[in-house]
């Protein structure tokens, strides 16, 4: 069983075709991915630093 004090290897990735992808799309999707992975970390018991970008 996983506890908050243990390491838990996890990989999250986003795959999509590059054709038609703008720099604004990459910026927006990167922010959404970061937000989602922080939320997952919190759900798994990892304290997150709200001051980090």
PDB file of C-alpha atoms in Angstrom, residues 10-42:
ATOM      1  CA  UNK A  10       4.241   7.988 -11.942  1.00  0.00           C
ATOM      2  CA  UNK A  11       4.457   9.396 -15.444  1.00  0.00           C
ATOM      3  CA  UNK A  12       1.851  11.629 -17.053  1.00  0.00           C
ATOM      4  CA  UNK A  13       2.212  12.652 -20.665  1.00  0.00           C
ATOM      5  CA  UNK A  14       0.276  14.492 -23.315  1.00  0.00           C
ATOM      6  CA  UNK A  15       0.545  13.290 -26.908  1.00  0.00           C
ATOM      7  CA  UNK A  16      -0.914  15.111 -29.885  1.00  0.00           C
ATOM      8  CA  UNK A  17      -0.044  15.904 -33.487  1.00  0.00           C
ATOM      9  CA  UNK A  18       2.271  18.893 -33.867  1.00  0.00           C
ATOM     10  CA  UNK A  19       0.541  20.038 -37.051  1.00  0.00           C
ATOM     11  CA  UNK A  20      -1.565  23.098 -36.300  1.00  0.00           C
ATOM     12  CA  UNK A  21      -0.303  23.407 -32.717  1.00  0.00           C
ATOM     13  CA  UNK A  22       0.562  26.998 -31.823  1.00  0.00           C
ATOM     14  CA  UNK A  23       2.872  28.355 -29.145  1.00  0.00           C
ATOM     15  CA  UNK A  24      -0.246  29.563 -27.314  1.00  0.00           C
ATOM     16  CA  UNK A  25      -1.645  26.005 -27.402  1.00  0.00           C
ATOM     17  CA  UNK A  26       1.587  24.652 -25.921  1.00  0.00           C
ATOM     18  CA  UNK A  27       1.573  27.303 -23.173  1.00  0.00           C
ATOM     19  CA  UNK A  28      -2.093  26.650 -22.295  1.00  0.00           C
ATOM     20  CA  UNK A  29      -1.775  22.859 -22.373  1.00  0.00           C
ATOM     21  CA  UNK A  30       1.429  22.962 -20.310  1.00  0.00           C
ATOM     22  CA  UNK A  31      -0.322  25.006 -17.626  1.00  0.00           C
ATOM     23  CA  UNK A  32      -3.306  22.627 -17.622  1.00  0.00           C
ATOM     24  CA  UNK A  33      -1.034  19.582 -17.407  1.00  0.00           C
ATOM     25  CA  UNK A  34       0.922  21.101 -14.515  1.00  0.00           C
ATOM     26  CA  UNK A  35      -2.296  21.969 -12.690  1.00  0.00           C
ATOM     27  CA  UNK A  36      -3.653  18.453 -13.176  1.00  0.00           C
ATOM     28  CA  UNK A  37      -0.473  16.745 -11.996  1.00  0.00           C
ATOM     29  CA  UNK A  38      -0.331  18.966  -8.898  1.00  0.00           C
ATOM     30  CA  UNK A  39      -3.932  18.021  -8.100  1.00  0.00           C
ATOM     31  CA  UNK A  40      -3.069  14.323  -8.510  1.00  0.00           C
ATOM     32  CA  UNK A  41      -0.062  14.741  -6.213  1.00  0.00           C
ATOM     33  CA  UNK A  42      -2.238  16.382  -3.571  1.00  0.00           C
TER      34      UNK A  42
END
